[in-house]
mmCIF file with all atom_site columns, C-alpha atoms and ligand atoms in Angstrom:
data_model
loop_
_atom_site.group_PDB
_atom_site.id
_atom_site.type_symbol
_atom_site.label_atom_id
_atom_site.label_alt_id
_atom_site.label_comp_id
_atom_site.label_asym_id
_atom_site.label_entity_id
_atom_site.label_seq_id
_atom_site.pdbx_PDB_ins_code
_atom_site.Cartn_x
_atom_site.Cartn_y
_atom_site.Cartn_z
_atom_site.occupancy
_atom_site.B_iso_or_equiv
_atom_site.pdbx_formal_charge
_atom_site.auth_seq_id
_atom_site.auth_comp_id
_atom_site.auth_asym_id
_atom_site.auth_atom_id
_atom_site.pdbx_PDB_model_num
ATOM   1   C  CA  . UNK U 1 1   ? 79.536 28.841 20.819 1.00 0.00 ? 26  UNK U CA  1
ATOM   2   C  CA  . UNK U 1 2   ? 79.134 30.874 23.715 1.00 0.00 ? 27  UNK U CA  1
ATOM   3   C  CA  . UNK U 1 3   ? 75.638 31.833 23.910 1.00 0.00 ? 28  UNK U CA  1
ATOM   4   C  CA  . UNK U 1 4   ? 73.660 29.332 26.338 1.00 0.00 ? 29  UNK U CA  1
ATOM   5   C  CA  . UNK U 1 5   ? 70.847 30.023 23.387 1.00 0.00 ? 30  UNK U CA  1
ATOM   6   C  CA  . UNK U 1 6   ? 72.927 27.973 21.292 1.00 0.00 ? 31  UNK U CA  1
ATOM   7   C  CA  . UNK U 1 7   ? 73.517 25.289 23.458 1.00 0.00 ? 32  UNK U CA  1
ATOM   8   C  CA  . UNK U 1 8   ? 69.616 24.934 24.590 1.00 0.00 ? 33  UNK U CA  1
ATOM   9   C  CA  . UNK U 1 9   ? 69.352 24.339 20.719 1.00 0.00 ? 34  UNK U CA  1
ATOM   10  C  CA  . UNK U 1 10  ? 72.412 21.810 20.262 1.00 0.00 ? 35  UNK U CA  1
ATOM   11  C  CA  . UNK U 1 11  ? 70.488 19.569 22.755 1.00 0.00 ? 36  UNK U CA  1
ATOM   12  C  CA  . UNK U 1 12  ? 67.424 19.606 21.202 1.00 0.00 ? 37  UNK U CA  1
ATOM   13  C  CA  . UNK U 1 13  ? 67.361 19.382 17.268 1.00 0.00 ? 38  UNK U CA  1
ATOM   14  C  CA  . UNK U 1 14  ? 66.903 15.939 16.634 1.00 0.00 ? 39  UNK U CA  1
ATOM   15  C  CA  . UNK U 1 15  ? 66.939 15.439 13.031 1.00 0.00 ? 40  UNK U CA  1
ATOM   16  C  CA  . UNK U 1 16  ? 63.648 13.023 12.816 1.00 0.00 ? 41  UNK U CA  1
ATOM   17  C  CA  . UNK U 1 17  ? 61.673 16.133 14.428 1.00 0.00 ? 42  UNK U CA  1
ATOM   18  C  CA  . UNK U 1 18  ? 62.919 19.261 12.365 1.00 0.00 ? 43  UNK U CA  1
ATOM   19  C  CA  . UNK U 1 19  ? 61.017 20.577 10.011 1.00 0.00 ? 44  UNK U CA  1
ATOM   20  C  CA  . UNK U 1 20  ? 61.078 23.394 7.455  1.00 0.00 ? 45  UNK U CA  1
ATOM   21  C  CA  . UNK U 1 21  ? 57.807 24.736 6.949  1.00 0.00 ? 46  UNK U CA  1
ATOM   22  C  CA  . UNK U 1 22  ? 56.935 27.505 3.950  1.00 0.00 ? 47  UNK U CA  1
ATOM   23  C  CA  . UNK U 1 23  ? 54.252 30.055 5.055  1.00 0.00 ? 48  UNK U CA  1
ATOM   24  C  CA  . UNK U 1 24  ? 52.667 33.195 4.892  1.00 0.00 ? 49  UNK U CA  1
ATOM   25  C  CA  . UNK U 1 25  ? 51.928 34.854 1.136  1.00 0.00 ? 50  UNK U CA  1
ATOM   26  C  CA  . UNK U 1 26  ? 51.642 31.654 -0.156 1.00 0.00 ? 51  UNK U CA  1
ATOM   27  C  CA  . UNK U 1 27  ? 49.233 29.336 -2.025 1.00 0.00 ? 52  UNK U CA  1
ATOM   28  C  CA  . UNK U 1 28  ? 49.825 26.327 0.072  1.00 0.00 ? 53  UNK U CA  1
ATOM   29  C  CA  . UNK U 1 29  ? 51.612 26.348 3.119  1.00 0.00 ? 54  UNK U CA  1
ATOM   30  C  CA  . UNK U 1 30  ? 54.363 23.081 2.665  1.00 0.00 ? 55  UNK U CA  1
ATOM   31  C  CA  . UNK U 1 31  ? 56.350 21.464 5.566  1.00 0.00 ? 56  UNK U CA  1
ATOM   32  C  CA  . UNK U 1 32  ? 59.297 19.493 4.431  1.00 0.00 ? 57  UNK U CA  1
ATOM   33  C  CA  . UNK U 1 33  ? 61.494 16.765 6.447  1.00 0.00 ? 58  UNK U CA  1
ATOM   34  C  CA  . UNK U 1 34  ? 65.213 16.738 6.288  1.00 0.00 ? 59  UNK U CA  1
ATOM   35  C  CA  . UNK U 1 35  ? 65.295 13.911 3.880  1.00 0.00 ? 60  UNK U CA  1
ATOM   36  C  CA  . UNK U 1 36  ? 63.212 15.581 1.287  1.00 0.00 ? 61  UNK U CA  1
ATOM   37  C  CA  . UNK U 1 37  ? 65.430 18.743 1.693  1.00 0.00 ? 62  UNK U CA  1
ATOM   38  C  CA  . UNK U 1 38  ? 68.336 16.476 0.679  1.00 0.00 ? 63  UNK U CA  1
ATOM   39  C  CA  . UNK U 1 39  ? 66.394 14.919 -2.307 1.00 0.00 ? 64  UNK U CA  1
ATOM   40  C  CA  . UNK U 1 40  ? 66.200 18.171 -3.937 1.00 0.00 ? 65  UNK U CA  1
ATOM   41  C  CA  . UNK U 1 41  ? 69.195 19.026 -6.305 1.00 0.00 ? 66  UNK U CA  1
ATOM   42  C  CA  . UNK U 1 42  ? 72.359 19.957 -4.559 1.00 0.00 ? 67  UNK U CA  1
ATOM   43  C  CA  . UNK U 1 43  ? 74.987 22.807 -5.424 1.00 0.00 ? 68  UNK U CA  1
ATOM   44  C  CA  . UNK U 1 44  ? 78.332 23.744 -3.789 1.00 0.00 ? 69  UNK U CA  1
ATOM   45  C  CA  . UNK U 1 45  ? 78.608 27.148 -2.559 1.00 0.00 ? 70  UNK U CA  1
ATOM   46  C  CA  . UNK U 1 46  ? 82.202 27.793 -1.416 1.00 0.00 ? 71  UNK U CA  1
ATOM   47  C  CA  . UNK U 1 47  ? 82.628 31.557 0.129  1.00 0.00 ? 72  UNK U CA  1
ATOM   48  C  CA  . UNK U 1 48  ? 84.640 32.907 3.148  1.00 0.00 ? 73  UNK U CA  1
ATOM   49  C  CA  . UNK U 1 49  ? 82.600 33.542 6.260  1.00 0.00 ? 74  UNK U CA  1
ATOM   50  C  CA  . UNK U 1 50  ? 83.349 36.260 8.430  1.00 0.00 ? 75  UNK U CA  1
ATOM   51  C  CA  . UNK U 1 51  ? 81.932 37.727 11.371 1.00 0.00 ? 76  UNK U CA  1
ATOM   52  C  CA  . UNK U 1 52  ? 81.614 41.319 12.449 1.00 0.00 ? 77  UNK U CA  1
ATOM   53  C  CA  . UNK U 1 53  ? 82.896 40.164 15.784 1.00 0.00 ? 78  UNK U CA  1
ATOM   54  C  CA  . UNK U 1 54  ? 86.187 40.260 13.751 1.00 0.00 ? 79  UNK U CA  1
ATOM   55  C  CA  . UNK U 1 55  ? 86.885 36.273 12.882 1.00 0.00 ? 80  UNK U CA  1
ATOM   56  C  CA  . UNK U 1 56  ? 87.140 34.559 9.587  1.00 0.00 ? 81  UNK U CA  1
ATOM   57  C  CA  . UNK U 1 57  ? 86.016 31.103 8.595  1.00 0.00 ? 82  UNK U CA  1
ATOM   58  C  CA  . UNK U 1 58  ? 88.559 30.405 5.815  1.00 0.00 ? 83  UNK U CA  1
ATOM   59  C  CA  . UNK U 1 59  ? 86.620 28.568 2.316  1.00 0.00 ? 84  UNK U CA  1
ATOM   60  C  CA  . UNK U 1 60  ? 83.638 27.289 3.813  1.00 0.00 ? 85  UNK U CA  1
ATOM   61  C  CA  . UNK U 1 61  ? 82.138 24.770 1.012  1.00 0.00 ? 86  UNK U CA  1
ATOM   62  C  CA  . UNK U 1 62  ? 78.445 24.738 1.796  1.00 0.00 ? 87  UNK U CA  1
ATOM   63  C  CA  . UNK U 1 63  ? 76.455 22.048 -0.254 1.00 0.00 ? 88  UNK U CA  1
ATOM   64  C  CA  . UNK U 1 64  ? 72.263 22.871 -0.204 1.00 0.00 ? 89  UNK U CA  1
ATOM   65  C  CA  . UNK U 1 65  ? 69.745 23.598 -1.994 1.00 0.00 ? 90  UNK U CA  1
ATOM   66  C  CA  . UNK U 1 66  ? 68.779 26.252 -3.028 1.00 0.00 ? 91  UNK U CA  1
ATOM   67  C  CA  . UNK U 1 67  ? 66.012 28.174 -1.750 1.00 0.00 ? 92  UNK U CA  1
ATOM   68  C  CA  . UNK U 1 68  ? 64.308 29.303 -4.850 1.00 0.00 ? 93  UNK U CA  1
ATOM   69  C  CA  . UNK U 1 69  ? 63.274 25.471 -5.505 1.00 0.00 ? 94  UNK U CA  1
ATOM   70  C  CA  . UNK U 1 70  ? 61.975 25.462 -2.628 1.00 0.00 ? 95  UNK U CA  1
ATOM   71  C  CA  . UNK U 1 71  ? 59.734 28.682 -2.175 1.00 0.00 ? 96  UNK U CA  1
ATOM   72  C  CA  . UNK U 1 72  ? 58.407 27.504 -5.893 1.00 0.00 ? 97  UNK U CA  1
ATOM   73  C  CA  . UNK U 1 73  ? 56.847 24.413 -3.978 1.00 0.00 ? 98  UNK U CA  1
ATOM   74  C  CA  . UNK U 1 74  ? 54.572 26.940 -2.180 1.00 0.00 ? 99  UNK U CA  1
ATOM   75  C  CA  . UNK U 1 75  ? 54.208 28.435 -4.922 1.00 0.00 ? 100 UNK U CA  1
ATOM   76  C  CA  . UNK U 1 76  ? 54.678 32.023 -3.732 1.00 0.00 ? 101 UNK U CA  1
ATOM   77  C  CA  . UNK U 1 77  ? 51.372 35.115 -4.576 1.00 0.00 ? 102 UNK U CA  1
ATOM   78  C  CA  . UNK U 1 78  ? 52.626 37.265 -7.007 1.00 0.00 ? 103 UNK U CA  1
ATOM   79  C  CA  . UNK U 1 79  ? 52.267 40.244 -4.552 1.00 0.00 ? 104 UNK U CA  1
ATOM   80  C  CA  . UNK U 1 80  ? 54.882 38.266 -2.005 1.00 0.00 ? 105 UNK U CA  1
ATOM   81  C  CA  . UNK U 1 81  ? 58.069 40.659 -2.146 1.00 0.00 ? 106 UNK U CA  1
ATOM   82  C  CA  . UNK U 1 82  ? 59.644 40.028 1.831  1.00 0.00 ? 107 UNK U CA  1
ATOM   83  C  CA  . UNK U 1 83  ? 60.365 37.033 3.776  1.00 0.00 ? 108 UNK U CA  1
ATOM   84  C  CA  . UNK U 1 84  ? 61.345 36.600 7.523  1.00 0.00 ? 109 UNK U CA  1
ATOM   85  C  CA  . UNK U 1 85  ? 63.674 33.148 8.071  1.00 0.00 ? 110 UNK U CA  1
ATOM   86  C  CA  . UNK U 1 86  ? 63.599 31.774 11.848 1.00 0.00 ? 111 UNK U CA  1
ATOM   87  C  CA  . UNK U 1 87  ? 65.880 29.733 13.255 1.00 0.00 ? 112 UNK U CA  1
ATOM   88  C  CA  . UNK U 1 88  ? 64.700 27.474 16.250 1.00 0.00 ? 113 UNK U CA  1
ATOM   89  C  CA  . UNK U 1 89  ? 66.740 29.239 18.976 1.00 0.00 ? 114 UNK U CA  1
ATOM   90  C  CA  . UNK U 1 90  ? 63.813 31.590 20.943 1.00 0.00 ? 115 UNK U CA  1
ATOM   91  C  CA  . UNK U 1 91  ? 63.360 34.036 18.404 1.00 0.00 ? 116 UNK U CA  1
ATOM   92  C  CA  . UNK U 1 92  ? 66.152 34.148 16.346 1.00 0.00 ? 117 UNK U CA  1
ATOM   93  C  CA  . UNK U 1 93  ? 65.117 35.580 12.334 1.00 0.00 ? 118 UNK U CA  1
ATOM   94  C  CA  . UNK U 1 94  ? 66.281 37.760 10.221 1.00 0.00 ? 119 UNK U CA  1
ATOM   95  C  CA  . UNK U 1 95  ? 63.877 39.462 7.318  1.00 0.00 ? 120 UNK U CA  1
ATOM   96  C  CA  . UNK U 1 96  ? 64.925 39.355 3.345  1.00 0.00 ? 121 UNK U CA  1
ATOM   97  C  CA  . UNK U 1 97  ? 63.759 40.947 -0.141 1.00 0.00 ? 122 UNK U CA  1
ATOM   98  C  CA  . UNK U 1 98  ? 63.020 37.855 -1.651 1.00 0.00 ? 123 UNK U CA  1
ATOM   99  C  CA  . UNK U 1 99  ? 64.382 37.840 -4.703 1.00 0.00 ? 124 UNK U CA  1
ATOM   100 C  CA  . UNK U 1 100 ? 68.110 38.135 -2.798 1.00 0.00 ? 125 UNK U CA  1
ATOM   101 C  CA  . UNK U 1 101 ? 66.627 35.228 -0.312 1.00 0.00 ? 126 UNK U CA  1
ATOM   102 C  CA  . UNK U 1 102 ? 65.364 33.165 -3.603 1.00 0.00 ? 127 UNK U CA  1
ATOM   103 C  CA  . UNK U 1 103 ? 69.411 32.545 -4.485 1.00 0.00 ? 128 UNK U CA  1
ATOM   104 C  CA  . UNK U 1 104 ? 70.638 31.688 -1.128 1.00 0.00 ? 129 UNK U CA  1
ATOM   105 C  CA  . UNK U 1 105 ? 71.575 27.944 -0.399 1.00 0.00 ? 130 UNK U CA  1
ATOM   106 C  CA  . UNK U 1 106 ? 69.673 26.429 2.528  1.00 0.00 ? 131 UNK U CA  1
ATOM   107 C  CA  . UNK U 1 107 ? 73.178 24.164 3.103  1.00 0.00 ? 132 UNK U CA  1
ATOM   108 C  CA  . UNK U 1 108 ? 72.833 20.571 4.325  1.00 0.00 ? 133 UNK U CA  1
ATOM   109 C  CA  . UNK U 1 109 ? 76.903 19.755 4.109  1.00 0.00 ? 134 UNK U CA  1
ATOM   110 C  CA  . UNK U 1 110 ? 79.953 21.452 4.941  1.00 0.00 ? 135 UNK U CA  1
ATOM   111 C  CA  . UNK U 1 111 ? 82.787 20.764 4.016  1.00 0.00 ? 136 UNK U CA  1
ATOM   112 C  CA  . UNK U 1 112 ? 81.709 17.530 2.455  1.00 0.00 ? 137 UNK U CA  1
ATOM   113 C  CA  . UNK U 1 113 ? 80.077 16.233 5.831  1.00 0.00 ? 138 UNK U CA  1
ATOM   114 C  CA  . UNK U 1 114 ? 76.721 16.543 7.250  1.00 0.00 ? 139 UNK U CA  1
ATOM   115 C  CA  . UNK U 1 115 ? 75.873 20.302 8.678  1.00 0.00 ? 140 UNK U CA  1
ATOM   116 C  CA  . UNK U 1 116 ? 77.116 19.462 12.101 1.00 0.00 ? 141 UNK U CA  1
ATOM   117 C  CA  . UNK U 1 117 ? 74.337 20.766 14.603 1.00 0.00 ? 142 UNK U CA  1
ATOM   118 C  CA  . UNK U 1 118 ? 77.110 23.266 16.100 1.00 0.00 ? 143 UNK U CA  1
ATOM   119 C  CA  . UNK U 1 119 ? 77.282 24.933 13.016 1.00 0.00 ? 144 UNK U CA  1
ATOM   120 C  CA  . UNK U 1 120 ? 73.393 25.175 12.374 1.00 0.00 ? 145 UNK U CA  1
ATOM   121 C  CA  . UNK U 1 121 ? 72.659 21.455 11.029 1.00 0.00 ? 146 UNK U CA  1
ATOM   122 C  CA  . UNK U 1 122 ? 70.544 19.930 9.942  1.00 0.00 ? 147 UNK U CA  1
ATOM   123 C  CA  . UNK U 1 123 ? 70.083 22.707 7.842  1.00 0.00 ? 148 UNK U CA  1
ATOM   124 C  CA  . UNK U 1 124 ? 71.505 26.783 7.745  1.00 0.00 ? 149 UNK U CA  1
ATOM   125 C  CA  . UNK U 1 125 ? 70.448 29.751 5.114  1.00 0.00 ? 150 UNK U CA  1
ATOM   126 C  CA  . UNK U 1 126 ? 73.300 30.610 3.340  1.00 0.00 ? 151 UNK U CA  1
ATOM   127 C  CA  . UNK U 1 127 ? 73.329 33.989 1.575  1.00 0.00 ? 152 UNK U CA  1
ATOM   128 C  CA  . UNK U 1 128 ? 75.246 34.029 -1.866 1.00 0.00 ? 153 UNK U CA  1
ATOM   129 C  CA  . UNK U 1 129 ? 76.138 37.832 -1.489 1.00 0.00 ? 154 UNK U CA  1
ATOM   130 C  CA  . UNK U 1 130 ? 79.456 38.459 -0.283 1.00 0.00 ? 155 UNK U CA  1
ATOM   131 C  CA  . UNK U 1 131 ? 78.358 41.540 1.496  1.00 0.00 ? 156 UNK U CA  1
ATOM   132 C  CA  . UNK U 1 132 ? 76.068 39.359 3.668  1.00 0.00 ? 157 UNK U CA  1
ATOM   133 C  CA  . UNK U 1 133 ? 76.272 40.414 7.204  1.00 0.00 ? 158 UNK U CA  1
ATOM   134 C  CA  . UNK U 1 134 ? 77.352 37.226 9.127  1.00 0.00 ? 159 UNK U CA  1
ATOM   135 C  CA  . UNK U 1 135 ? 73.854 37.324 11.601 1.00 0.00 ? 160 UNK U CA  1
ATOM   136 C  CA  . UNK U 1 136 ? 71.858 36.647 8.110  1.00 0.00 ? 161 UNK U CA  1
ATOM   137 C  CA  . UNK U 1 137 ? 73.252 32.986 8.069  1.00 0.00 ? 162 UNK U CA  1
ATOM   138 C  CA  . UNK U 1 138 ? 70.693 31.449 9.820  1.00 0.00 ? 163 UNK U CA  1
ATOM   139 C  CA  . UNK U 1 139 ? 71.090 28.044 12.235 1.00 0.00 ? 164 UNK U CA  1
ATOM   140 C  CA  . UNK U 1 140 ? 68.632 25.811 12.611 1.00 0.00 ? 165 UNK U CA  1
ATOM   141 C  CA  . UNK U 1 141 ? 66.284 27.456 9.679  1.00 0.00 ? 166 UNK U CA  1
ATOM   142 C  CA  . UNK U 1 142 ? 63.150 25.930 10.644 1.00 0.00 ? 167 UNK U CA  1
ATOM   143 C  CA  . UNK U 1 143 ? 60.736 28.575 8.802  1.00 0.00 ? 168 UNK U CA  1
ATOM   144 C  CA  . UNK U 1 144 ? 60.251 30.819 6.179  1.00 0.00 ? 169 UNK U CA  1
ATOM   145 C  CA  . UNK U 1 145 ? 57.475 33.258 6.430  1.00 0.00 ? 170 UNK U CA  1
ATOM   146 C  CA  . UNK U 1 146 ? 56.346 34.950 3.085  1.00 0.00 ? 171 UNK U CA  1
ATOM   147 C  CA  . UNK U 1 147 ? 55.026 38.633 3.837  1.00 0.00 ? 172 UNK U CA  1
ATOM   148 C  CA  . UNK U 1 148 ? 53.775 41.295 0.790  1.00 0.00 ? 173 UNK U CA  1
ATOM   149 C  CA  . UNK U 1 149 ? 54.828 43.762 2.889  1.00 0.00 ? 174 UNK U CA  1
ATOM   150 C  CA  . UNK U 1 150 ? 59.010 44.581 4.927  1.00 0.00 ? 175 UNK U CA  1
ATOM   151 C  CA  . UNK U 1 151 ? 59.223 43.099 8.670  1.00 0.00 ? 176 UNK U CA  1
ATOM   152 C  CA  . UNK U 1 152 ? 59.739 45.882 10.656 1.00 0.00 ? 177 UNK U CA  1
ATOM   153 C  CA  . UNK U 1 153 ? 63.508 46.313 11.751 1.00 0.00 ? 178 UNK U CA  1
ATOM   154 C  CA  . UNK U 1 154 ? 63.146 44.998 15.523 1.00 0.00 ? 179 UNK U CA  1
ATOM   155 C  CA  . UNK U 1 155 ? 62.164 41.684 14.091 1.00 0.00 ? 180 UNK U CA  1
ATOM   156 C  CA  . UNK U 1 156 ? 65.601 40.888 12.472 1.00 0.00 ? 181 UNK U CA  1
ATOM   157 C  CA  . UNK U 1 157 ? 68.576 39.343 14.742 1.00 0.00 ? 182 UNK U CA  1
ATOM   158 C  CA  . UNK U 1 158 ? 71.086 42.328 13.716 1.00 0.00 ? 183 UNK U CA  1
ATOM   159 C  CA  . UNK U 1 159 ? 70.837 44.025 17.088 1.00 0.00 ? 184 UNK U CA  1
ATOM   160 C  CA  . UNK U 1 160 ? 71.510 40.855 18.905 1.00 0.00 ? 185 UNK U CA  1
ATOM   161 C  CA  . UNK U 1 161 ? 74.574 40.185 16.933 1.00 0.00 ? 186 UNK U CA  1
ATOM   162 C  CA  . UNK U 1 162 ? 76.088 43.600 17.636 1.00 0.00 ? 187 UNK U CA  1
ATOM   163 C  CA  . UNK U 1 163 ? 75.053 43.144 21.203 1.00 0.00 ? 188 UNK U CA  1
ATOM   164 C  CA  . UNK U 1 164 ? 77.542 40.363 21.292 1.00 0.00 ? 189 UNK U CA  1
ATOM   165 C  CA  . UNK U 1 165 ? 80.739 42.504 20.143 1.00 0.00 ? 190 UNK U CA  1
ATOM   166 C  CA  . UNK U 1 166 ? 82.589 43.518 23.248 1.00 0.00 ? 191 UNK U CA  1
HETATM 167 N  N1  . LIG H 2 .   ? 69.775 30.592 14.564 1.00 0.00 ? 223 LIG H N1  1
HETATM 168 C  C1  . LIG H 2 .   ? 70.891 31.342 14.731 1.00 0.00 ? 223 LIG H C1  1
HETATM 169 N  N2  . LIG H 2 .   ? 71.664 31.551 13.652 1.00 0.00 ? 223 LIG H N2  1
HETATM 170 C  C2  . LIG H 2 .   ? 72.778 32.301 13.769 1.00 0.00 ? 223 LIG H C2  1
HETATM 171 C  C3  . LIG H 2 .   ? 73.136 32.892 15.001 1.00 0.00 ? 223 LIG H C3  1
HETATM 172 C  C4  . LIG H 2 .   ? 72.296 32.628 16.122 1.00 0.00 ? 223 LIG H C4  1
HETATM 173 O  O1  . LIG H 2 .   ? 72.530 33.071 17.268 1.00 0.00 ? 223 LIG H O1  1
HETATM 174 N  N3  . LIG H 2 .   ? 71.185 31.850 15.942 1.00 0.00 ? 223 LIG H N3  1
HETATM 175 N  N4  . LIG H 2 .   ? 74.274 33.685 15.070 1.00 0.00 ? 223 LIG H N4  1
HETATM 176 C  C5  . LIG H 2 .   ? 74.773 34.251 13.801 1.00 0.00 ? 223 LIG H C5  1
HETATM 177 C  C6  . LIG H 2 .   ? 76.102 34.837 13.871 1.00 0.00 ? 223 LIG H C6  1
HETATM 178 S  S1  . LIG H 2 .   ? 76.206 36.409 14.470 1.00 0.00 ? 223 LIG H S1  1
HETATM 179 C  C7  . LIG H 2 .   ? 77.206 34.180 13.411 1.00 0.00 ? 223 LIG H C7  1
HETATM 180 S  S2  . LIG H 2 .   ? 78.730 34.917 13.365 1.00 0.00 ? 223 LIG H S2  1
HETATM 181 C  C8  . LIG H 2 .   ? 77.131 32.794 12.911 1.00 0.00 ? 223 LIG H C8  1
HETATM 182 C  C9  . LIG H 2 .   ? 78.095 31.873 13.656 1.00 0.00 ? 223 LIG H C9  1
HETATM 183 O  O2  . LIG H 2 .   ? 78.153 30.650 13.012 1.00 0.00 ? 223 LIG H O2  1
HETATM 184 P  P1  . LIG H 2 .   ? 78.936 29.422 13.629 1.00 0.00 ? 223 LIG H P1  1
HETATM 185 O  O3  . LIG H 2 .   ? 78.369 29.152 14.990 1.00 0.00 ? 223 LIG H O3  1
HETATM 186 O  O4  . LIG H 2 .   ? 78.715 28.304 12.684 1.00 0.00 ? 223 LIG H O4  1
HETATM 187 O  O5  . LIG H 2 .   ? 80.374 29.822 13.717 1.00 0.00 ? 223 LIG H O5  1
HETATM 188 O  O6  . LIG H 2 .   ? 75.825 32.263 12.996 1.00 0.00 ? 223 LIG H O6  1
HETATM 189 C  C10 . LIG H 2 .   ? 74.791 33.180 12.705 1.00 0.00 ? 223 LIG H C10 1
HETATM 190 N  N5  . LIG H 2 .   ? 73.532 32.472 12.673 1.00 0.00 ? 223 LIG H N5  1
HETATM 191 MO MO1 . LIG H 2 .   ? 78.368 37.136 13.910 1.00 0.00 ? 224 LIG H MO1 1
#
C-alpha cells in the first residue's frame, strides 16, 4: 500500500455509500448496494495472486459473486462485446472482452472475512484466468461500463502498474 491513491480511497469508502452501478450497452442501467451484492449466490474462488512487481499472495480464497449474474440484471444488448471496470481511486479501470469478464468473481470475502478495504473491500473483480495480469483485479469496483465496441488501450490501468516496478 504505497500509493497515496490508495490511501485517499481507504479513507473514504464507507460501505453505506458504495455503489456498483451497470451501464453503457445495456437495457436498463442498475445500481446495486453492498447488501444486495451479498444476497446474490456466493462461490469460492481460491487462486494464487501474484504481482508483476515480483510478490506472491499464497491461496487467496475469494468468496463473490459472480459477475455474469450480475450483468444479466442489466440485461446486456446483444451487440455488447467489451466492458471497462473502474475502481473508485481517480481513474483507475481496466477494459475486458466480456465473455472472459462474465466469469470473474466480483469477491466480497477473503479468506472467510469481509473484503477488508486495504485489499479492495467492499467489493474487488476477480479474474478466474490464471494468466490474469495482477492490475486487472480491480479495488473498489464501483462500475461496469458495457461498450459494443474495445476501449482504446490508454484507458486500461496496465501502464500505471508497470510504472510502479522499479
Ligand atoms: N482500484 C485499484 N485496483 C487495483 C490497483 C489500484 O491501484 N487501484 N492496483 C492493482 C495491482 S497492480 C495489484 S498488484 C493489486 C494489489 O492488491 P493488494 O493491494 O490487495 O495487495 O491490486 C490491483 N488492483
Ligand atoms: Mo501489481
Amino acid at each position: 500500500m504505497s500509493d497515496l491513491r490508495e490511501f485517499d480511497v481507504r479513507s473514504g469508502v464507507d460501505e453505506d455509500v458504495w455503489q456498483l452501478s451497470v451501464t453503457g450497452t445495456v437495457e436498463q442501467s442498475v445500481t446495486l448496494s453492498i447488501d444486495y451484492l451479498r444476497s446474490l449466490p456466493l462461490e469460492t474462488y481460491t487462486e494464487d495472486f501474484a504481482c508483476v512487481e515480483g510478490w506472491v499472495a499464497e491461496d487467496c480464497a475469494w468468496r463473490g459473486v459472480r459477475v455474469a449474474s450480475v450483468l444479466e440484471l442489466a440485461e446486456p444488448t446483444d451487440a455488447s462485446a467489451y466492458a471497462l471496470v473502474h475502481g473508485m481511486d481517480d481513474e483507475y479501470a481496466c477494459s475486458f472482452p466480456l465473455a472472459r469478464l462474465a466469469d470473474a468473481v466480483l469477491a466480497v470475502e477473503l479468506d472467510g472475512e469481509a473484503l477488508p478495504v486495504d485489499h479492495g473491500g467492499p467489493a474487488r473483480l476477480v479474474p478466474t484466468e490464471s494468466e490474469s495480469d495482477c492490475w486487472e483485479s480491480i479495488k473498489w469496483v464501483c462500475r461496469i461500463d458495457l461498450r459494443e465496441t474495445e476501449p482504446l488501450a490508454g484507458d486500461t490501468a496496465e501502464e500505471l502498474a508497470l510504472s510502479r516496478i522499479e
